[in-house]
Amino acid sequence: EKKKYPARFFPNSLDGTHGGKFFPETPQFSANIDPENQGSWNMDLYDDAIVDFDSGLETLFDSLEASGELDSTLIIISSDHGRNSSTIQRLPLIIHLPIGTSRVVTTKNTQHVDIAPTILDIIGQPQPSWMDAGRSVFAEDRPGNLVLSAGTKRAEDTSGKSRWTLKEEYFTPPFFQFDYMTAIDCDQYFKLDLEKLTWESGVVMGYAGTCSAQDYASKAEIRSVMINKLLEDGFEFDQESIPQIP
């Protein structure tokens, strides 16, 4: 018989933290706030959305434990981006392994393309040749590769219900809807503004590992990798327009 979980677990408690507006089901910090008239990124409503998410996870774990399936279940918890759509904040990657599964936790950077190879590793299946991107986070010889991402500053929530859209007038060449591209190298980040063609760099806060001099790519290598990724994805632009990283 198919088990039924409380309706509140799906889907609100899973995506309720996706801002910039929040509609928690059980207000604690936001008891005196009207969600229908909230501003963007109200932190009290955001905290209650996190409470909803945690409560949903508790329901899931309790239900699996009650059914006797928790010890044989693989659960992976992560997020698609940091708060305010940041691409330079560290994201959670929590893995509940089936009982009897032993793995060494890595302190090197990981990314979402690593999740599928990680699942295959856990269940003892080889990574297919076509899955050339990503590496199991438990691989002993895991390299510390650059983590690349791209984003936009043009997203708008026209509905007021966190339903994001992009205006068509922003879809112009050479980079169309993308406004920036980021590379994370160990505990450092390099962000290229694709509109102004300027660089920003800094330190990734909360990095848990250690970085030695030989771990870092050169600034020229980082620039080259980012340019090649844009070309690989079909963008047509003058490569010389991308300045050197200062």
PDB file of C-alpha atoms in Angstrom:
ATOM      1  CA  GLU A   1       0.000   0.000   0.000  1.00  0.00           C
ATOM      2  CA  LYS A   2       1.362   3.411  -0.948  1.00  0.00           C
ATOM      3  CA  LYS A   3       2.143   5.463   2.139  1.00  0.00           C
ATOM      4  CA  LYS A   4       0.587   8.910   2.465  1.00  0.00           C
ATOM      5  CA  TYR A   5       2.500  11.766   4.041  1.00  0.00           C
ATOM      6  CA  PRO A   6       0.849  14.860   5.536  1.00  0.00           C
ATOM      7  CA  ALA A   7      -0.247  17.211   2.773  1.00  0.00           C
ATOM      8  CA  ARG A   8       1.761  20.098   4.218  1.00  0.00           C
ATOM      9  CA  PHE A   9       5.018  18.291   3.426  1.00  0.00           C
ATOM     10  CA  PHE A  10       4.427  18.533  -0.305  1.00  0.00           C
ATOM     11  CA  PRO A  11       5.160  20.932  -1.843  1.00  0.00           C
ATOM     12  CA  ASN A  12       5.124  24.109   0.273  1.00  0.00           C
ATOM     13  CA  SER A  13       7.699  23.159   2.898  1.00  0.00           C
ATOM     14  CA  LEU A  14      10.178  22.226   0.163  1.00  0.00           C
ATOM     15  CA  ASP A  15      10.126  25.402  -1.901  1.00  0.00           C
ATOM     16  CA  GLY A  16       8.765  27.829   0.671  1.00  0.00           C
ATOM     17  CA  THR A  17      12.226  29.280   1.353  1.00  0.00           C
ATOM     18  CA  HIS A  18      12.600  30.352  -2.291  1.00  0.00           C
ATOM     19  CA  GLY A  19      12.346  34.156  -2.014  1.00  0.00           C
ATOM     20  CA  GLY A  20      11.990  36.968  -2.170  1.00  0.00           C
ATOM     21  CA  LYS A  21       8.486  36.569  -0.682  1.00  0.00           C
ATOM     22  CA  PHE A  22       7.428  33.869   1.748  1.00  0.00           C
ATOM     23  CA  PHE A  23       4.121  32.369   2.807  1.00  0.00           C
ATOM     24  CA  PRO A  24       4.847  30.103   5.810  1.00  0.00           C
ATOM     25  CA  GLU A  25       2.132  27.819   7.062  1.00  0.00           C
ATOM     26  CA  THR A  26       2.863  28.165  10.777  1.00  0.00           C
ATOM     27  CA  PRO A  27       4.014  31.703  11.657  1.00  0.00           C
ATOM     28  CA  GLN A  28       6.235  31.954  14.701  1.00  0.00           C
ATOM     29  CA  PHE A  29       8.627  34.818  14.081  1.00  0.00           C
ATOM     30  CA  SER A  30       6.165  36.516  11.714  1.00  0.00           C
ATOM     31  CA  ALA A  31       2.926  36.239  13.706  1.00  0.00           C
ATOM     32  CA  ASN A  32       2.213  39.982  13.389  1.00  0.00           C
ATOM     33  CA  ILE A  33       3.021  40.254   9.669  1.00  0.00           C
ATOM     34  CA  ASP A  34       0.456  40.068   6.863  1.00  0.00           C
ATOM     35  CA  PRO A  35       2.091  37.866   4.183  1.00  0.00           C
ATOM     36  CA  GLU A  36      -0.125  39.367   1.475  1.00  0.00           C
ATOM     37  CA  ASN A  37       1.355  42.830   2.106  1.00  0.00           C
ATOM     38  CA  GLN A  38       4.958  41.852   2.772  1.00  0.00           C
ATOM     39  CA  GLY A  39       7.984  43.530   1.258  1.00  0.00           C
ATOM     40  CA  SER A  40      10.818  41.684  -0.447  1.00  0.00           C
ATOM     41  CA  TRP A  41      12.975  39.410   1.726  1.00  0.00           C
ATOM     42  CA  ASN A  42      11.258  39.914   5.063  1.00  0.00           C
ATOM     43  CA  MET A  43      13.597  37.991   7.365  1.00  0.00           C
ATOM     44  CA  ASP A  44      10.916  37.029   9.907  1.00  0.00           C
ATOM     45  CA  LEU A  45       8.831  35.406   7.173  1.00  0.00           C
ATOM     46  CA  TYR A  46      12.008  33.837   5.771  1.00  0.00           C
ATOM     47  CA  ASP A  47      12.848  32.326   9.182  1.00  0.00           C
ATOM     48  CA  ASP A  48       9.346  30.840   9.381  1.00  0.00           C
ATOM     49  CA  ALA A  49       9.742  29.384   5.895  1.00  0.00           C
ATOM     50  CA  ILE A  50      12.899  27.657   7.148  1.00  0.00           C
ATOM     51  CA  VAL A  51      10.928  26.337  10.137  1.00  0.00           C
ATOM     52  CA  ASP A  52       8.388  24.895   7.668  1.00  0.00           C
ATOM     53  CA  PHE A  53      11.175  23.243   5.703  1.00  0.00           C
ATOM     54  CA  ASP A  54      12.722  21.724   8.831  1.00  0.00           C
ATOM     55  CA  SER A  55       9.300  20.514   9.953  1.00  0.00           C
ATOM     56  CA  GLY A  56       8.761  18.903   6.562  1.00  0.00           C
ATOM     57  CA  LEU A  57      12.064  17.069   6.821  1.00  0.00           C
ATOM     58  CA  GLU A  58      11.128  15.901  10.307  1.00  0.00           C
ATOM     59  CA  THR A  59       7.888  14.479   8.903  1.00  0.00           C
ATOM     60  CA  LEU A  60       9.800  12.680   6.158  1.00  0.00           C
ATOM     61  CA  PHE A  61      12.372  11.155   8.518  1.00  0.00           C
ATOM     62  CA  ASP A  62       9.766  10.183  11.109  1.00  0.00           C
ATOM     63  CA  SER A  63       7.611   8.540   8.427  1.00  0.00           C
ATOM     64  CA  LEU A  64      10.563   6.582   7.012  1.00  0.00           C
ATOM     65  CA  GLU A  65      11.620   5.505  10.485  1.00  0.00           C
ATOM     66  CA  ALA A  66       8.077   4.401  11.375  1.00  0.00           C
ATOM     67  CA  SER A  67       7.910   2.348   8.188  1.00  0.00           C
ATOM     68  CA  GLY A  68      11.289   0.739   8.860  1.00  0.00           C
ATOM     69  CA  GLU A  69      12.754   2.176   5.668  1.00  0.00           C
ATOM     70  CA  LEU A  70      14.996   4.937   7.017  1.00  0.00           C
ATOM     71  CA  ASP A  71      18.089   2.738   7.404  1.00  0.00           C
ATOM     72  CA  SER A  72      17.858   1.658   3.763  1.00  0.00           C
ATOM     73  CA  THR A  73      17.074   5.074   2.270  1.00  0.00           C
ATOM     74  CA  LEU A  74      19.493   7.504   0.623  1.00  0.00           C
ATOM     75  CA  ILE A  75      18.476  11.137   1.174  1.00  0.00           C
ATOM     76  CA  ILE A  76      20.297  14.113  -0.334  1.00  0.00           C
ATOM     77  CA  ILE A  77      19.419  17.666   0.712  1.00  0.00           C
ATOM     78  CA  SER A  78      20.760  20.719  -1.104  1.00  0.00           C
ATOM     79  CA  SER A  79      19.722  24.035  -2.622  1.00  0.00           C
ATOM     80  CA  ASP A  80      19.814  25.570  -6.087  1.00  0.00           C
ATOM     81  CA  HIS A  81      21.444  28.824  -4.950  1.00  0.00           C
ATOM     82  CA  GLY A  82      22.252  30.917  -1.917  1.00  0.00           C
ATOM     83  CA  ARG A  83      20.056  33.552  -0.290  1.00  0.00           C
ATOM     84  CA  ASN A  84      19.098  36.377  -2.659  1.00  0.00           C
ATOM     85  CA  SER A  85      20.152  34.081  -5.537  1.00  0.00           C
ATOM     86  CA  SER A  86      23.817  34.421  -4.591  1.00  0.00           C
ATOM     87  CA  THR A  87      26.245  32.245  -6.533  1.00  0.00           C
ATOM     88  CA  ILE A  88      29.157  32.756  -4.121  1.00  0.00           C
ATOM     89  CA  GLN A  89      27.591  31.575  -0.870  1.00  0.00           C
ATOM     90  CA  ARG A  90      28.318  28.044   0.288  1.00  0.00           C
ATOM     91  CA  LEU A  91      25.280  25.774  -0.084  1.00  0.00           C
ATOM     92  CA  PRO A  92      24.172  22.887   2.108  1.00  0.00           C
ATOM     93  CA  LEU A  93      24.875  19.382   0.851  1.00  0.00           C
ATOM     94  CA  ILE A  94      23.580  16.917   3.433  1.00  0.00           C
ATOM     95  CA  ILE A  95      23.679  13.198   2.649  1.00  0.00           C
ATOM     96  CA  HIS A  96      21.924  10.563   4.767  1.00  0.00           C
ATOM     97  CA  LEU A  97      23.552   7.255   3.843  1.00  0.00           C
ATOM     98  CA  PRO A  98      21.876   3.844   4.124  1.00  0.00           C
ATOM     99  CA  ILE A  99      23.081   1.921   7.173  1.00  0.00           C
ATOM    100  CA  GLY A 100      26.312   0.029   6.575  1.00  0.00           C
ATOM    101  CA  THR A 101      27.527   2.525   3.978  1.00  0.00           C
ATOM    102  CA  SER A 102      30.870   4.070   4.886  1.00  0.00           C
ATOM    103  CA  ARG A 103      32.305   7.075   3.073  1.00  0.00           C
ATOM    104  CA  VAL A 104      34.956   9.706   3.761  1.00  0.00           C
ATOM    105  CA  VAL A 105      33.638  13.276   3.654  1.00  0.00           C
ATOM    106  CA  THR A 106      35.501  15.649   1.339  1.00  0.00           C
ATOM    107  CA  THR A 107      36.326  19.240   2.235  1.00  0.00           C
ATOM    108  CA  LYS A 108      36.873  20.227  -1.408  1.00  0.00           C
ATOM    109  CA  ASN A 109      34.296  22.201  -3.359  1.00  0.00           C
ATOM    110  CA  THR A 110      31.422  20.219  -4.843  1.00  0.00           C
ATOM    111  CA  GLN A 111      28.614  21.175  -7.210  1.00  0.00           C
ATOM    112  CA  HIS A 112      25.241  19.888  -8.367  1.00  0.00           C
ATOM    113  CA  VAL A 113      26.667  17.942 -11.314  1.00  0.00           C
ATOM    114  CA  ASP A 114      28.449  15.808  -8.698  1.00  0.00           C
ATOM    115  CA  ILE A 115      25.198  14.528  -7.176  1.00  0.00           C
ATOM    116  CA  ALA A 116      24.336  11.956  -9.871  1.00  0.00           C
ATOM    117  CA  PRO A 117      27.857  10.420  -9.872  1.00  0.00           C
ATOM    118  CA  THR A 118      27.713  10.377  -6.068  1.00  0.00           C
ATOM    119  CA  ILE A 119      24.463   8.384  -6.115  1.00  0.00           C
ATOM    120  CA  LEU A 120      25.980   5.901  -8.573  1.00  0.00           C
ATOM    121  CA  ASP A 121      29.034   5.567  -6.321  1.00  0.00           C
ATOM    122  CA  ILE A 122      26.887   4.868  -3.256  1.00  0.00           C
ATOM    123  CA  ILE A 123      24.839   2.159  -4.982  1.00  0.00           C
ATOM    124  CA  GLY A 124      27.951   0.607  -6.539  1.00  0.00           C
ATOM    125  CA  GLN A 125      27.286   1.448 -10.174  1.00  0.00           C
ATOM    126  CA  PRO A 126      29.854   2.833 -12.646  1.00  0.00           C
ATOM    127  CA  GLN A 127      29.590   6.359 -13.976  1.00  0.00           C
ATOM    128  CA  PRO A 128      28.591   6.115 -17.681  1.00  0.00           C
ATOM    129  CA  SER A 129      30.890   7.633 -20.279  1.00  0.00           C
ATOM    130  CA  TRP A 130      28.283  10.200 -21.355  1.00  0.00           C
ATOM    131  CA  MET A 131      28.211  11.588 -17.808  1.00  0.00           C
ATOM    132  CA  ASP A 132      31.494  13.385 -18.346  1.00  0.00           C
ATOM    133  CA  ALA A 133      30.627  16.263 -16.007  1.00  0.00           C
ATOM    134  CA  GLY A 134      30.708  15.672 -12.285  1.00  0.00           C
ATOM    135  CA  ARG A 135      32.553  13.369  -9.925  1.00  0.00           C
ATOM    136  CA  SER A 136      31.468  11.504  -6.813  1.00  0.00           C
ATOM    137  CA  VAL A 137      32.034  13.671  -3.742  1.00  0.00           C
ATOM    138  CA  PHE A 138      33.500  10.569  -2.085  1.00  0.00           C
ATOM    139  CA  ALA A 139      36.138   9.899  -4.774  1.00  0.00           C
ATOM    140  CA  GLU A 140      39.547   9.550  -3.098  1.00  0.00           C
ATOM    141  CA  ASP A 141      41.317  11.294  -5.984  1.00  0.00           C
ATOM    142  CA  ARG A 142      38.690  13.992  -6.335  1.00  0.00           C
ATOM    143  CA  PRO A 143      40.206  17.074  -8.019  1.00  0.00           C
ATOM    144  CA  GLY A 144      39.588  20.585  -6.764  1.00  0.00           C
ATOM    145  CA  ASN A 145      38.147  21.892 -10.035  1.00  0.00           C
ATOM    146  CA  LEU A 146      36.743  25.349 -10.637  1.00  0.00           C
ATOM    147  CA  VAL A 147      33.029  25.679  -9.924  1.00  0.00           C
ATOM    148  CA  LEU A 148      31.368  27.774 -12.641  1.00  0.00           C
ATOM    149  CA  SER A 149      27.940  29.407 -12.539  1.00  0.00           C
ATOM    150  CA  ALA A 150      25.995  32.144 -14.298  1.00  0.00           C
ATOM    151  CA  GLY A 151      23.096  34.325 -13.247  1.00  0.00           C
ATOM    152  CA  THR A 152      20.868  37.285 -13.988  1.00  0.00           C
ATOM    153  CA  LYS A 153      19.924  40.510 -12.237  1.00  0.00           C
ATOM    154  CA  ARG A 154      16.849  40.886 -14.463  1.00  0.00           C
ATOM    155  CA  ALA A 155      14.462  38.417 -12.829  1.00  0.00           C
ATOM    156  CA  GLU A 156      11.171  39.926 -11.663  1.00  0.00           C
ATOM    157  CA  ASP A 157       8.397  38.541  -9.483  1.00  0.00           C
ATOM    158  CA  THR A 158       5.429  40.122 -11.230  1.00  0.00           C
ATOM    159  CA  SER A 159       2.885  37.910  -9.440  1.00  0.00           C
ATOM    160  CA  GLY A 160       4.033  38.570  -5.880  1.00  0.00           C
ATOM    161  CA  LYS A 161       4.098  34.790  -5.336  1.00  0.00           C
ATOM    162  CA  SER A 162       7.783  34.116  -6.107  1.00  0.00           C
ATOM    163  CA  ARG A 163       7.030  33.274  -9.743  1.00  0.00           C
ATOM    164  CA  TRP A 164      10.044  34.719 -11.490  1.00  0.00           C
ATOM    165  CA  THR A 165      10.108  35.876 -15.098  1.00  0.00           C
ATOM    166  CA  LEU A 166      12.497  37.705 -17.420  1.00  0.00           C
ATOM    167  CA  LYS A 167      11.472  40.568 -19.665  1.00  0.00           C
ATOM    168  CA  GLU A 168      11.975  39.826 -23.352  1.00  0.00           C
ATOM    169  CA  GLU A 169      13.854  43.082 -23.982  1.00  0.00           C
ATOM    170  CA  TYR A 170      16.739  41.742 -21.889  1.00  0.00           C
ATOM    171  CA  PHE A 171      17.281  38.815 -24.270  1.00  0.00           C
ATOM    172  CA  THR A 172      19.871  40.627 -26.363  1.00  0.00           C
ATOM    173  CA  PRO A 173      23.249  39.444 -27.653  1.00  0.00           C
ATOM    174  CA  PRO A 174      25.920  38.584 -26.920  1.00  0.00           C
ATOM    175  CA  PHE A 175      25.033  37.120 -23.501  1.00  0.00           C
ATOM    176  CA  PHE A 176      21.226  37.416 -23.651  1.00  0.00           C
ATOM    177  CA  GLN A 177      19.630  36.900 -20.202  1.00  0.00           C
ATOM    178  CA  PHE A 178      22.922  36.348 -18.338  1.00  0.00           C
ATOM    179  CA  ASP A 179      24.387  39.308 -16.467  1.00  0.00           C
ATOM    180  CA  TYR A 180      27.313  37.699 -14.689  1.00  0.00           C
ATOM    181  CA  MET A 181      29.460  34.585 -14.526  1.00  0.00           C
ATOM    182  CA  THR A 182      31.274  33.299 -11.455  1.00  0.00           C
ATOM    183  CA  ALA A 183      34.201  30.945 -10.892  1.00  0.00           C
ATOM    184  CA  ILE A 184      34.969  29.576  -7.434  1.00  0.00           C
ATOM    185  CA  ASP A 185      38.545  28.380  -6.940  1.00  0.00           C
ATOM    186  CA  CYS A 186      39.086  26.735  -3.568  1.00  0.00           C
ATOM    187  CA  ASP A 187      38.207  29.534  -1.112  1.00  0.00           C
ATOM    188  CA  GLN A 188      38.274  32.381  -3.646  1.00  0.00           C
ATOM    189  CA  TYR A 189      35.705  33.625  -6.140  1.00  0.00           C
ATOM    190  CA  PHE A 190      35.997  35.612  -9.362  1.00  0.00           C
ATOM    191  CA  LYS A 191      32.870  37.248 -10.771  1.00  0.00           C
ATOM    192  CA  LEU A 192      32.685  38.643 -14.307  1.00  0.00           C
ATOM    193  CA  ASP A 193      30.037  41.283 -14.980  1.00  0.00           C
ATOM    194  CA  LEU A 194      28.899  40.451 -18.527  1.00  0.00           C
ATOM    195  CA  GLU A 195      27.314  43.873 -19.026  1.00  0.00           C
ATOM    196  CA  LYS A 196      30.100  46.131 -17.790  1.00  0.00           C
ATOM    197  CA  LEU A 197      32.873  43.586 -18.544  1.00  0.00           C
ATOM    198  CA  THR A 198      34.482  44.140 -15.158  1.00  0.00           C
ATOM    199  CA  TRP A 199      35.789  41.739 -12.528  1.00  0.00           C
ATOM    200  CA  GLU A 200      35.020  41.336  -8.830  1.00  0.00           C
ATOM    201  CA  SER A 201      36.884  38.940  -6.552  1.00  0.00           C
ATOM    202  CA  GLY A 202      36.898  37.962  -2.912  1.00  0.00           C
ATOM    203  CA  VAL A 203      36.940  35.169  -0.355  1.00  0.00           C
ATOM    204  CA  VAL A 204      34.192  32.552  -0.001  1.00  0.00           C
ATOM    205  CA  MET A 205      32.966  32.905   3.560  1.00  0.00           C
ATOM    206  CA  GLY A 206      32.755  29.776   5.683  1.00  0.00           C
ATOM    207  CA  TYR A 207      35.041  27.626   3.532  1.00  0.00           C
ATOM    208  CA  ALA A 208      35.752  24.490   5.588  1.00  0.00           C
ATOM    209  CA  GLY A 209      38.832  23.100   3.845  1.00  0.00           C
ATOM    210  CA  THR A 210      42.400  24.271   3.462  1.00  0.00           C
ATOM    211  CA  CYS A 211      43.962  25.867   0.391  1.00  0.00           C
ATOM    212  CA  SER A 212      47.664  25.869  -0.387  1.00  0.00           C
ATOM    213  CA  ALA A 213      49.452  27.847  -3.090  1.00  0.00           C
ATOM    214  CA  GLN A 214      49.498  24.926  -5.536  1.00  0.00           C
ATOM    215  CA  ASP A 215      45.727  24.488  -5.223  1.00  0.00           C
ATOM    216  CA  TYR A 216      44.930  27.752  -6.982  1.00  0.00           C
ATOM    217  CA  ALA A 217      44.605  28.233 -10.722  1.00  0.00           C
ATOM    218  CA  SER A 218      46.265  31.310 -12.166  1.00  0.00           C
ATOM    219  CA  LYS A 219      44.090  34.305 -13.014  1.00  0.00           C
ATOM    220  CA  ALA A 220      44.891  33.756 -16.690  1.00  0.00           C
ATOM    221  CA  GLU A 221      43.701  30.134 -16.431  1.00  0.00           C
ATOM    222  CA  ILE A 222      40.467  31.180 -14.725  1.00  0.00           C
ATOM    223  CA  ARG A 223      39.748  33.773 -17.409  1.00  0.00           C
ATOM    224  CA  SER A 224      40.493  31.235 -20.145  1.00  0.00           C
ATOM    225  CA  VAL A 225      38.221  28.574 -18.603  1.00  0.00           C
ATOM    226  CA  MET A 226      35.335  31.034 -18.327  1.00  0.00           C
ATOM    227  CA  ILE A 227      35.755  32.266 -21.912  1.00  0.00           C
ATOM    228  CA  ASN A 228      35.909  28.704 -23.222  1.00  0.00           C
ATOM    229  CA  LYS A 229      32.765  27.788 -21.294  1.00  0.00           C
ATOM    230  CA  LEU A 230      30.864  30.705 -22.845  1.00  0.00           C
ATOM    231  CA  LEU A 231      32.064  29.707 -26.321  1.00  0.00           C
ATOM    232  CA  GLU A 232      31.198  26.057 -25.663  1.00  0.00           C
ATOM    233  CA  ASP A 233      27.660  27.092 -24.734  1.00  0.00           C
ATOM    234  CA  GLY A 234      27.213  28.919 -28.051  1.00  0.00           C
ATOM    235  CA  PHE A 235      27.739  32.562 -27.128  1.00  0.00           C
ATOM    236  CA  GLU A 236      29.372  34.658 -29.848  1.00  0.00           C
ATOM    237  CA  PHE A 237      31.512  37.557 -28.643  1.00  0.00           C
ATOM    238  CA  ASP A 238      34.901  39.172 -29.034  1.00  0.00           C
ATOM    239  CA  GLN A 239      37.193  37.283 -26.672  1.00  0.00           C
ATOM    240  CA  GLU A 240      39.460  40.312 -26.410  1.00  0.00           C
ATOM    241  CA  SER A 241      36.564  42.245 -24.871  1.00  0.00           C
ATOM    242  CA  ILE A 242      36.938  40.169 -21.707  1.00  0.00           C
ATOM    243  CA  PRO A 243      39.609  41.980 -19.678  1.00  0.00           C
ATOM    244  CA  GLN A 244      42.377  40.316 -17.746  1.00  0.00           C
ATOM    245  CA  ILE A 245      41.622  39.637 -14.078  1.00  0.00           C
ATOM    246  CA  PRO A 246      43.348  42.395 -12.087  1.00  0.00           C
TER     247      PRO A 246
END
